[in-house]
PDB file of C-alpha atoms and ligand atoms in Angstrom:
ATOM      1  CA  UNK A   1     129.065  77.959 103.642  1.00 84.00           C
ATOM      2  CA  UNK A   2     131.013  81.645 104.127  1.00 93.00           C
ATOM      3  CA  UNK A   3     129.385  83.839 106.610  1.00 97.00           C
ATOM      4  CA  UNK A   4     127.397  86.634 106.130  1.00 98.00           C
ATOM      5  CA  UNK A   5     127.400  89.830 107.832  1.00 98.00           C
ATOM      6  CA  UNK A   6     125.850  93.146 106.447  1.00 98.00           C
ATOM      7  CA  UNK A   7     125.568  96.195 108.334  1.00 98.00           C
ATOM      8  CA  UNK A   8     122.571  98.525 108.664  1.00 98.00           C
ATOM      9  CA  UNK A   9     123.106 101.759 109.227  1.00 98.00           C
ATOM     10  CA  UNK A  10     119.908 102.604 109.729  1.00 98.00           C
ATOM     11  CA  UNK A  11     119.883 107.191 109.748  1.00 98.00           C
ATOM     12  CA  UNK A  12     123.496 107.199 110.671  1.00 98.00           C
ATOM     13  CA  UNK A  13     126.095 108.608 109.072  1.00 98.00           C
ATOM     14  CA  UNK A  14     127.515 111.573 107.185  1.00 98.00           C
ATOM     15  CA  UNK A  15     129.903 111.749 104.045  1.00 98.00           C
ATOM     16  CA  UNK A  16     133.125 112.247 106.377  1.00 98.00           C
ATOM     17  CA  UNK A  17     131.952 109.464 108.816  1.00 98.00           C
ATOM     18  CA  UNK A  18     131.842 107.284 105.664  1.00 98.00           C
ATOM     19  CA  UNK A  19     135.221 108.156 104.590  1.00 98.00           C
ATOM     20  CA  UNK A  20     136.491 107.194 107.722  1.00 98.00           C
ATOM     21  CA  UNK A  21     134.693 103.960 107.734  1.00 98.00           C
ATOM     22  CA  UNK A  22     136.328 103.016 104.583  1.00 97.00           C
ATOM     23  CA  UNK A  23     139.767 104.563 105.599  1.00 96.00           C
ATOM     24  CA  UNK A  24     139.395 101.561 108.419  1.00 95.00           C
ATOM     25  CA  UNK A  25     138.183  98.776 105.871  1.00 96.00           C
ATOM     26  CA  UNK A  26     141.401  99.792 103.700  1.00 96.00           C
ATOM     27  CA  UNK A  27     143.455  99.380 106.360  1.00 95.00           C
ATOM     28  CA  UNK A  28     141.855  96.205 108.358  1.00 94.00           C
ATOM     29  CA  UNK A  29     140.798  93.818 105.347  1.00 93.00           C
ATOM     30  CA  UNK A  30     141.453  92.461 102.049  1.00 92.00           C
ATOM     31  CA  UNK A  31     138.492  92.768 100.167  1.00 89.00           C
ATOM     32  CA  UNK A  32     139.304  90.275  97.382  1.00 87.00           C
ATOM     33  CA  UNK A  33     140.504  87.388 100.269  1.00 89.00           C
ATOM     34  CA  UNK A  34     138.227  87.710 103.149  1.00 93.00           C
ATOM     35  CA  UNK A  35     136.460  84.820 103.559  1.00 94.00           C
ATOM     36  CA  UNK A  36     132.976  86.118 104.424  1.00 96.00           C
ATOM     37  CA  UNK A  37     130.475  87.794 102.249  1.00 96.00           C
ATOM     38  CA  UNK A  38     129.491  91.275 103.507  1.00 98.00           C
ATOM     39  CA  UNK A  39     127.030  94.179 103.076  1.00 98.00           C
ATOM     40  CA  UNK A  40     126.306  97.411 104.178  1.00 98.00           C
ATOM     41  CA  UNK A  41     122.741  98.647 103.929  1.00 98.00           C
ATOM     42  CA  UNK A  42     123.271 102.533 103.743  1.00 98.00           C
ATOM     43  CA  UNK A  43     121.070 105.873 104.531  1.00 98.00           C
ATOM     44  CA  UNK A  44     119.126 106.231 100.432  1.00 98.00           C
ATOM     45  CA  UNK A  45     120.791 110.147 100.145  1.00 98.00           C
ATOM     46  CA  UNK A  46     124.288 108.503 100.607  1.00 98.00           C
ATOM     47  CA  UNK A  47     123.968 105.232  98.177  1.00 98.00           C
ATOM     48  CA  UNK A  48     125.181 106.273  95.123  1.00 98.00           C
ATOM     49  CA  UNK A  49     128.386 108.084  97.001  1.00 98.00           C
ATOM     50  CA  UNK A  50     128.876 105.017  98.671  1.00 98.00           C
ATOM     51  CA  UNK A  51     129.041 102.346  95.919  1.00 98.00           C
ATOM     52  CA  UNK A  52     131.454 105.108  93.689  1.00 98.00           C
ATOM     53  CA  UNK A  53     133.855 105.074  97.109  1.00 98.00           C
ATOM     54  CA  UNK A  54     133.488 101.188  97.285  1.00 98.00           C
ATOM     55  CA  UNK A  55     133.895 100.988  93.615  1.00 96.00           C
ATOM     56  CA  UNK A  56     137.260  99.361  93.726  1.00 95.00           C
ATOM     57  CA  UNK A  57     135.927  96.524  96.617  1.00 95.00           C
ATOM     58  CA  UNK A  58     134.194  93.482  94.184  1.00 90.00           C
ATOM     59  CA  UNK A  59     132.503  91.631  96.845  1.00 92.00           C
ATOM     60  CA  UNK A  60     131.051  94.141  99.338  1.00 97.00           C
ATOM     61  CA  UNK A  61     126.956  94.447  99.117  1.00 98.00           C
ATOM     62  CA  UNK A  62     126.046  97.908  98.850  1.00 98.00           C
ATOM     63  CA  UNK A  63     122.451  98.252  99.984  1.00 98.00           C
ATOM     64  CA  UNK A  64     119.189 100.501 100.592  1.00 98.00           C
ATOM     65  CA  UNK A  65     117.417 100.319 103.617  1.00 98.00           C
ATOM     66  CA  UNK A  66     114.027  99.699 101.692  1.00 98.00           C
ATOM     67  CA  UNK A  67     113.059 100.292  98.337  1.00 98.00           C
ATOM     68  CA  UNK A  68     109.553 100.628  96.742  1.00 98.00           C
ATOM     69  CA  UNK A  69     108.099  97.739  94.192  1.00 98.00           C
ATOM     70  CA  UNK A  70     106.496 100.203  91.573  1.00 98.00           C
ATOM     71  CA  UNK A  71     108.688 101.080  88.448  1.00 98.00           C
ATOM     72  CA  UNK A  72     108.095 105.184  89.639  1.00 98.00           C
ATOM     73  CA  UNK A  73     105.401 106.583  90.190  1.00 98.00           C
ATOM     74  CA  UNK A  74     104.172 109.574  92.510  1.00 98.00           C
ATOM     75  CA  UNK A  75     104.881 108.056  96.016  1.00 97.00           C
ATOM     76  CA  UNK A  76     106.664 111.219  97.534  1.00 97.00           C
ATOM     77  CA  UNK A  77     109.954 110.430 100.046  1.00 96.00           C
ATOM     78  CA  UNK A  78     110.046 106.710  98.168  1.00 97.00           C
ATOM     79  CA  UNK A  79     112.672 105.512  96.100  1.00 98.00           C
ATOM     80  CA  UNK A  80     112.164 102.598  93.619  1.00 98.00           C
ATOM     81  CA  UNK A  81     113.975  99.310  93.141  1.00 98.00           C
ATOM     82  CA  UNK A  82     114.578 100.654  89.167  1.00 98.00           C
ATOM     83  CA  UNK A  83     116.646 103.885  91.127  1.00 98.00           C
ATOM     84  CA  UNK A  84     118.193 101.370  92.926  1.00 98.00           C
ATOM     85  CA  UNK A  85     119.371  99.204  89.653  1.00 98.00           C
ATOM     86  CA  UNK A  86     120.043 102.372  87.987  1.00 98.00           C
ATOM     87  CA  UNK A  87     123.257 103.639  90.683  1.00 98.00           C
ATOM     88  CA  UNK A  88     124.573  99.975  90.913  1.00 98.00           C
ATOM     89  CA  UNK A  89     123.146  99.231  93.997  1.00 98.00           C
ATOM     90  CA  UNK A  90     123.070  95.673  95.054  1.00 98.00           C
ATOM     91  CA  UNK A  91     119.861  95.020  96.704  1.00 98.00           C
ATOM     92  CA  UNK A  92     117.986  96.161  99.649  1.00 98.00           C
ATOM     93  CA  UNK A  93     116.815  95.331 103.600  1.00 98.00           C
ATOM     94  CA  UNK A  94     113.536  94.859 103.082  1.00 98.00           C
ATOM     95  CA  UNK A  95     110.731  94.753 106.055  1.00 98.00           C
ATOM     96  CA  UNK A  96     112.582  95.838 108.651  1.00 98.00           C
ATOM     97  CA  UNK A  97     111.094  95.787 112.102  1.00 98.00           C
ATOM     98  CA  UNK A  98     111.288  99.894 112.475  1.00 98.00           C
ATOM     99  CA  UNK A  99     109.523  99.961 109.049  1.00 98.00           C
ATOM    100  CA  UNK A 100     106.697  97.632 110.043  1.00 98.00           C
ATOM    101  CA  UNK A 101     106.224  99.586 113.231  1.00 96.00           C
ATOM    102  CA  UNK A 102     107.007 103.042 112.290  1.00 97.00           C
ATOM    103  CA  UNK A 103     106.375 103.612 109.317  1.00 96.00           C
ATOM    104  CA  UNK A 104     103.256 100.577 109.238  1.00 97.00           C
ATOM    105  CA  UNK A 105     104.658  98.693 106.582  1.00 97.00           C
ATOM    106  CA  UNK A 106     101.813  95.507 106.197  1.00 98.00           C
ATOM    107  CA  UNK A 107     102.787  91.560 105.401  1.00 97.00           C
ATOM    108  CA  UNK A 108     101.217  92.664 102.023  1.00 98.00           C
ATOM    109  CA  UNK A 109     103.339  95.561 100.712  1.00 98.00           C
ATOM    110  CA  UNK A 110     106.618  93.564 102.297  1.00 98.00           C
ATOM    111  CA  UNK A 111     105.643  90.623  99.817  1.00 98.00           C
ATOM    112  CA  UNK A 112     104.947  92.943  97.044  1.00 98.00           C
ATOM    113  CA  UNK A 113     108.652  94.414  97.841  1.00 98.00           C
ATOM    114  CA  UNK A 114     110.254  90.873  97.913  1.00 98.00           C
ATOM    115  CA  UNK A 115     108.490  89.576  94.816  1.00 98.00           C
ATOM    116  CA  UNK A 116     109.824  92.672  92.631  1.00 98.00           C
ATOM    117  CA  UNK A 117     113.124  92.918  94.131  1.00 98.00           C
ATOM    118  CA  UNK A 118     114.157  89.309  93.951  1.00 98.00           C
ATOM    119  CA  UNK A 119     112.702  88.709  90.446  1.00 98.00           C
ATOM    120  CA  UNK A 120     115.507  91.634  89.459  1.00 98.00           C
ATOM    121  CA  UNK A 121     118.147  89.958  90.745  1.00 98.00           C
ATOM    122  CA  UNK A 122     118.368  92.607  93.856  1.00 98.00           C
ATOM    123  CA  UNK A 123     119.398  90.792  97.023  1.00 98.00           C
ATOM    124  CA  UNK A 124     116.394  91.434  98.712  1.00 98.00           C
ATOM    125  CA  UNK A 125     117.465  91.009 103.092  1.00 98.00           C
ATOM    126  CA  UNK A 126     113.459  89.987 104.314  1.00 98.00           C
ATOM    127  CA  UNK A 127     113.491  90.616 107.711  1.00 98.00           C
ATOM    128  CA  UNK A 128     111.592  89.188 110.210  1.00 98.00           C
ATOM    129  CA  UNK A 129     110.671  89.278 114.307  1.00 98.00           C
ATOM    130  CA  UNK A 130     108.308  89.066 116.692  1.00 98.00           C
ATOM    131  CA  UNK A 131     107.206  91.722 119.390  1.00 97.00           C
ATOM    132  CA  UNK A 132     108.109  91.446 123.153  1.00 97.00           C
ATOM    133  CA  UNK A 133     104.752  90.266 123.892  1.00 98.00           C
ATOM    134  CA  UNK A 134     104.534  87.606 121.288  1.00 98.00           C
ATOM    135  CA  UNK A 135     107.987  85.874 123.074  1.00 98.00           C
ATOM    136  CA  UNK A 136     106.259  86.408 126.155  1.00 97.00           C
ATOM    137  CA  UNK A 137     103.014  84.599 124.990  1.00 98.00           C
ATOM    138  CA  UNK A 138     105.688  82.306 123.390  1.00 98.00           C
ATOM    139  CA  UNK A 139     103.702  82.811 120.126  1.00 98.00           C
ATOM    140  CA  UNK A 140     107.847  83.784 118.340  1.00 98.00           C
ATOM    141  CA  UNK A 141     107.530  81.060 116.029  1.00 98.00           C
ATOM    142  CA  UNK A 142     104.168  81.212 114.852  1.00 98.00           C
ATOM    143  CA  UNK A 143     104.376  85.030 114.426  1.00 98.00           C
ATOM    144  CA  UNK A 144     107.903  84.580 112.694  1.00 98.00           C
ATOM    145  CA  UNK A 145     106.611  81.468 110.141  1.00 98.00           C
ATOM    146  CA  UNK A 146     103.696  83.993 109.023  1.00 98.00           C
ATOM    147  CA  UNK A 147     105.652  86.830 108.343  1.00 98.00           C
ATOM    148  CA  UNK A 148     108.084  84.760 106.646  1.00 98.00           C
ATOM    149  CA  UNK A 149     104.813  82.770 104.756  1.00 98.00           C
ATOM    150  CA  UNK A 150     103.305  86.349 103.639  1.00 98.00           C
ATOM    151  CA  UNK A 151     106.473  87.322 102.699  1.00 98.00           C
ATOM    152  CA  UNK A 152     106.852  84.408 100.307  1.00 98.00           C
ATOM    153  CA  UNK A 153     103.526  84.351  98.991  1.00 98.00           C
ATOM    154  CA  UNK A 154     103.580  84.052  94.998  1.00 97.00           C
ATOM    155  CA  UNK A 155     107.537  84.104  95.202  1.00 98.00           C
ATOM    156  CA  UNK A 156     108.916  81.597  92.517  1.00 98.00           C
ATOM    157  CA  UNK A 157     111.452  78.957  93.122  1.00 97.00           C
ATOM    158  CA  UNK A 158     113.452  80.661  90.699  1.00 96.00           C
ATOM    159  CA  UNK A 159     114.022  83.729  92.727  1.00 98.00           C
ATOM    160  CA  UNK A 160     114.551  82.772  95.833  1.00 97.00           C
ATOM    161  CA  UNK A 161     118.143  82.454  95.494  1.00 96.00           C
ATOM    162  CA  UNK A 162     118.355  86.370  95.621  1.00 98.00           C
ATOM    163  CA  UNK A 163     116.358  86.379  99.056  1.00 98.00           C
ATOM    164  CA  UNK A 164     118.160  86.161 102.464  1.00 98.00           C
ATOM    165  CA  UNK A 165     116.007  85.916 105.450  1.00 98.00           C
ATOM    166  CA  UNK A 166     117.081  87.763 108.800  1.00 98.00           C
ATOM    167  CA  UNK A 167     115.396  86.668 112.143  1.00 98.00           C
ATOM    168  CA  UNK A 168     115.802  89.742 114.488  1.00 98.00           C
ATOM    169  CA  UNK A 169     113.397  89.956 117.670  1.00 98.00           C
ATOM    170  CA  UNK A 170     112.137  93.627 117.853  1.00 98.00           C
ATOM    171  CA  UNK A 171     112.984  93.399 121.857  1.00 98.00           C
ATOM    172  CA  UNK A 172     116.851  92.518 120.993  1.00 98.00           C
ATOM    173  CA  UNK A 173     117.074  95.546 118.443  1.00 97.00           C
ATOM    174  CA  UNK A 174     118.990  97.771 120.329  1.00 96.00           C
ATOM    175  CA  UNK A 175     118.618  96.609 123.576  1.00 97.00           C
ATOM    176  CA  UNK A 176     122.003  94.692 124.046  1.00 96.00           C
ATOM    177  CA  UNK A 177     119.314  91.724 125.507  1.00 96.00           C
ATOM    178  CA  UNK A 178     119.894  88.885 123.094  1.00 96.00           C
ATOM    179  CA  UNK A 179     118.692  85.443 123.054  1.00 97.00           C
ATOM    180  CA  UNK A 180     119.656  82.691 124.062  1.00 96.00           C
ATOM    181  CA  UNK A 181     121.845  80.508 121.906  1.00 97.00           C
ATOM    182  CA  UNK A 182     119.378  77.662 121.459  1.00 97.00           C
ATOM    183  CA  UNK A 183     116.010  79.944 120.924  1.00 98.00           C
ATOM    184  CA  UNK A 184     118.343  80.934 118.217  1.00 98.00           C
ATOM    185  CA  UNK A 185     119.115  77.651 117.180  1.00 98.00           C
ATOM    186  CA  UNK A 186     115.562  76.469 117.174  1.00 98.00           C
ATOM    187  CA  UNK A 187     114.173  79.908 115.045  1.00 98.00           C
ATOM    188  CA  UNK A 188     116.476  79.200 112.583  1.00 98.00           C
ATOM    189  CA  UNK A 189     115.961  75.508 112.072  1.00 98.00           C
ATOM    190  CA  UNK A 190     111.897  76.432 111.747  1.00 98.00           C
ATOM    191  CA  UNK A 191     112.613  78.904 109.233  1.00 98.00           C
ATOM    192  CA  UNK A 192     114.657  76.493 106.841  1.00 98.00           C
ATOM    193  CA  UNK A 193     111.948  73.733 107.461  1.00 98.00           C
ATOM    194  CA  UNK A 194     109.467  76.562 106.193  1.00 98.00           C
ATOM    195  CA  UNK A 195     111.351  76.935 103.365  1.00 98.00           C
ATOM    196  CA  UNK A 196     111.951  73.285 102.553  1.00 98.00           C
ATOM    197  CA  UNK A 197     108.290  73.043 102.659  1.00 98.00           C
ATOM    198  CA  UNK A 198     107.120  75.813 100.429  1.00 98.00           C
ATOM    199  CA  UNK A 199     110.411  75.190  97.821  1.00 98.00           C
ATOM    200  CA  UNK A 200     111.883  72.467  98.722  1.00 97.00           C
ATOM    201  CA  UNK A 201     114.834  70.927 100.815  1.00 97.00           C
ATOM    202  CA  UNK A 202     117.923  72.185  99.185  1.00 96.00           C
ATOM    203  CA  UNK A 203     117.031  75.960  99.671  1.00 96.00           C
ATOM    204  CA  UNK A 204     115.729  74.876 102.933  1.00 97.00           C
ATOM    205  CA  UNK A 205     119.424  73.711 103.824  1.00 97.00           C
ATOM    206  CA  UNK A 206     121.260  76.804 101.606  1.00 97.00           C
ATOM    207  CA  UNK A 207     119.182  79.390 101.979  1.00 98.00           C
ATOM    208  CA  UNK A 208     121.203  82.123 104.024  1.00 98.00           C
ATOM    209  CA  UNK A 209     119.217  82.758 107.458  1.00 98.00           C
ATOM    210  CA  UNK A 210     120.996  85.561 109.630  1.00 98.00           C
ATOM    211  CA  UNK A 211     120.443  86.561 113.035  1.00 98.00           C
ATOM    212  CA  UNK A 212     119.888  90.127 114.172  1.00 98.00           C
ATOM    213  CA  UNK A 213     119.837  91.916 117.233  1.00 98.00           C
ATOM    214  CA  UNK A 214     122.591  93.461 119.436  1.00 97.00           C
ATOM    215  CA  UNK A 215     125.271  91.383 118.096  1.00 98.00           C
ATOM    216  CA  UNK A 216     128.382  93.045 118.957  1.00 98.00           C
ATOM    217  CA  UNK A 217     132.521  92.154 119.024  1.00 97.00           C
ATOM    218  CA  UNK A 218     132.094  90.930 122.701  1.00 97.00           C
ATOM    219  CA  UNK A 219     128.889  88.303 121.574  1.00 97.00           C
ATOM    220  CA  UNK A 220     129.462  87.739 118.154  1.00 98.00           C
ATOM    221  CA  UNK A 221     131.633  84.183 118.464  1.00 96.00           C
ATOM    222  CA  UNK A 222     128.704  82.212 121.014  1.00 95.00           C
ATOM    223  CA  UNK A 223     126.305  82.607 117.575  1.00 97.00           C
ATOM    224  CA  UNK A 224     129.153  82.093 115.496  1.00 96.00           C
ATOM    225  CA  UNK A 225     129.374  78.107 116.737  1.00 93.00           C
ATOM    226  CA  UNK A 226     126.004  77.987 115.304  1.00 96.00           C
ATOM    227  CA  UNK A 227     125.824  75.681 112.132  1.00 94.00           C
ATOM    228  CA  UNK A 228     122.564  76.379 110.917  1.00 96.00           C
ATOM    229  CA  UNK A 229     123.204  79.826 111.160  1.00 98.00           C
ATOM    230  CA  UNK A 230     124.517  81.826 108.169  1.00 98.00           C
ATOM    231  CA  UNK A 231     125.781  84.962 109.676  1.00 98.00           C
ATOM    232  CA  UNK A 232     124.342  88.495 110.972  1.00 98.00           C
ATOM    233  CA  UNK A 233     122.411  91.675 110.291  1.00 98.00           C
ATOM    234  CA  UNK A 234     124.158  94.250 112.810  1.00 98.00           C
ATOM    235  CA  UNK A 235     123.024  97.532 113.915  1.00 98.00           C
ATOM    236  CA  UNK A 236     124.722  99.935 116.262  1.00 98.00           C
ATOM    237  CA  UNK A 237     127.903  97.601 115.827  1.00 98.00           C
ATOM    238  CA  UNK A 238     128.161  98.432 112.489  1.00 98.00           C
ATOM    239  CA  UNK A 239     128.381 101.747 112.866  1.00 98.00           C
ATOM    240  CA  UNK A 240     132.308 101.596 113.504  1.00 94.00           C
ATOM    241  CA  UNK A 241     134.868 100.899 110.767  1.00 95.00           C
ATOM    242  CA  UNK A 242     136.831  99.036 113.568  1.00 95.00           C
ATOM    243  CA  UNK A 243     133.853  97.149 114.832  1.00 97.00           C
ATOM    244  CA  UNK A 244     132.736  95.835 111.824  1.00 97.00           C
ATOM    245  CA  UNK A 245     135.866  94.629 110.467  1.00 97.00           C
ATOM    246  CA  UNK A 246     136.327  92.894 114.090  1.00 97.00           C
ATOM    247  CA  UNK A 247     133.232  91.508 113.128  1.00 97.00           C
ATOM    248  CA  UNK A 248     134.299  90.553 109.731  1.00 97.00           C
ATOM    249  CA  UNK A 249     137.592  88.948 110.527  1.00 95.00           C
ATOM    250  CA  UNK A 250     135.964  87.027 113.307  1.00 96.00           C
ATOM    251  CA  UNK A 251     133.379  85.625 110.988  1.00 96.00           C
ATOM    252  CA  UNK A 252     135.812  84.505 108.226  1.00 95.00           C
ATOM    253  CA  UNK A 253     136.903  81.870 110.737  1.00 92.00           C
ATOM    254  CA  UNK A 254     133.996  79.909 110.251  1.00 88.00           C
ATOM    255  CA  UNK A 255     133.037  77.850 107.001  1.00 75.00           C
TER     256      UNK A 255
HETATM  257  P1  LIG B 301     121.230  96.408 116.607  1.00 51.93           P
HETATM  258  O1  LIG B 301     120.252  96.568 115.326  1.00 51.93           O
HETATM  259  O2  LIG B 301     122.377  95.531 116.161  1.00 51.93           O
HETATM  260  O3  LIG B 301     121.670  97.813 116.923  1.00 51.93           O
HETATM  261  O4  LIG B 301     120.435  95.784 117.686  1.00 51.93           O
HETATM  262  C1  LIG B 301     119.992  95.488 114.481  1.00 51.93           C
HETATM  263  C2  LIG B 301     119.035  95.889 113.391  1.00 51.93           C
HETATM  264  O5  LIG B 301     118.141  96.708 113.624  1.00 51.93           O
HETATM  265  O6  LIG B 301     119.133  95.384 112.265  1.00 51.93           O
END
């Protein structure tokens, strides 16, 4: 399966920082031949500016950063996954680890958010990690095959093929600490035999599972090997236009 590798970038960014991020995309890739599928998941005030500048690019995601499951309503600062729909944007990160501790985002909102997105065909990025102390009290997997469970809860078979599931550990966000390549390995092969069990072998086995945290140019080719692995969520790496189509071309080397 083609790699894939969205950026998030997170409060970064201004309209001429975007431009130049897509002066370096023009210049560095072929949108219509790469052979990855990619995704940027952009500041909510610069969305709709961003798919019109990408309008001519057929396969990059454009994405929000987390989007609310009501219709509308009065939830002040929120926007809704029928905004979202309604500027052409593709789909959205959706319980990021800064939301769930920032901004207190429970298991039970972040399924509510997953269950409306990905039964409107929104690629809906669930993210999921545990804390510093839960590797420590090697509790990673049990914490990770909860979120992931509560997540899931109620989702139908039918719409799971819009969800992709990104393991990032909160204490390799931005840390440049990563782990190793096997505890990678071994998260990823307990999150496809969670979703074998609650769906059913072939989406455990398709299903795209990306890794996040600290990936960068320099790091980027040890998870690459990775076969269960179906690409990356990147932060701070994304943030470049040269960086991330590094990233890119490296990643279209791998089937
Ligand atoms: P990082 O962020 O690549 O800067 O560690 C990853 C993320 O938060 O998704």
């Amino acid at each position: 399966m083609r790699k894939t590798i969205i950026g998030n970038w997170k409060m970064f960014k201004t309209i001429s920082e975007i431009n130049i991020f897509k002066n370096h995309l023009d210049m560095m890739i072929d949108d219509k031949t790469i052979n990855v599928e990619y995704g940027i998941a952009v500041p909510s005030i610069y969305l709709q500016y961003t798919v019109e500048l990408f309008k001519d690019y057929k396969n990059i995601l454009i994405l929000a950063q987390d989007a609310h499951y009501k219709e509308n309503g009065a939830y002040t600062g929120c926007i809704s996954y029928t905004q979202l729909l309604d500027v052409n944007v593709d789909g959205s990160l959706i319980g990021h680890s800064e939301r769930r501790t920032m901004f207190n985002e429970t298991d039970e909102e972040i399924n509510k958010k997953v269950m409306t997105l990905s039964s409107k065909n929104l690629t809906t990025v669930l993210c999921v990690g545990e804390s510093l102390d839960d590797y420590k009290q090697k509790v990673s997997v049990q914490i990770v095959i909860s979120q992931l469970k509560n997540a899931l809860e109620m989702v139908p078979l039918n719409d799971v093929k819009n969800i992709i599931i990104a393991y990032e550990p909160v204490w390799a966000i931005g840390t440049g600490i990563v782990p190793n390549v096997s505890e990678i390995e071994n998260m990823i092969t307990e999150i496809r035999n969670t979703i074998s069990s609650l769906y059913n072998q072939k989406y455990g086995n398709s299903i795209r599972v990306l890794y996040g945290g600290s990936v960068n140019i320099n790091n980027i080719d040890d998870f690459l090997k990775l076969e269960n692995l179906s690409g990356f969520l990147v932060g701070s790496a994304s943030l470049k236009g040269n960086d991330f189509t590094e990233l890119l071309m490296k990643g279209s080397k791998y089937e």
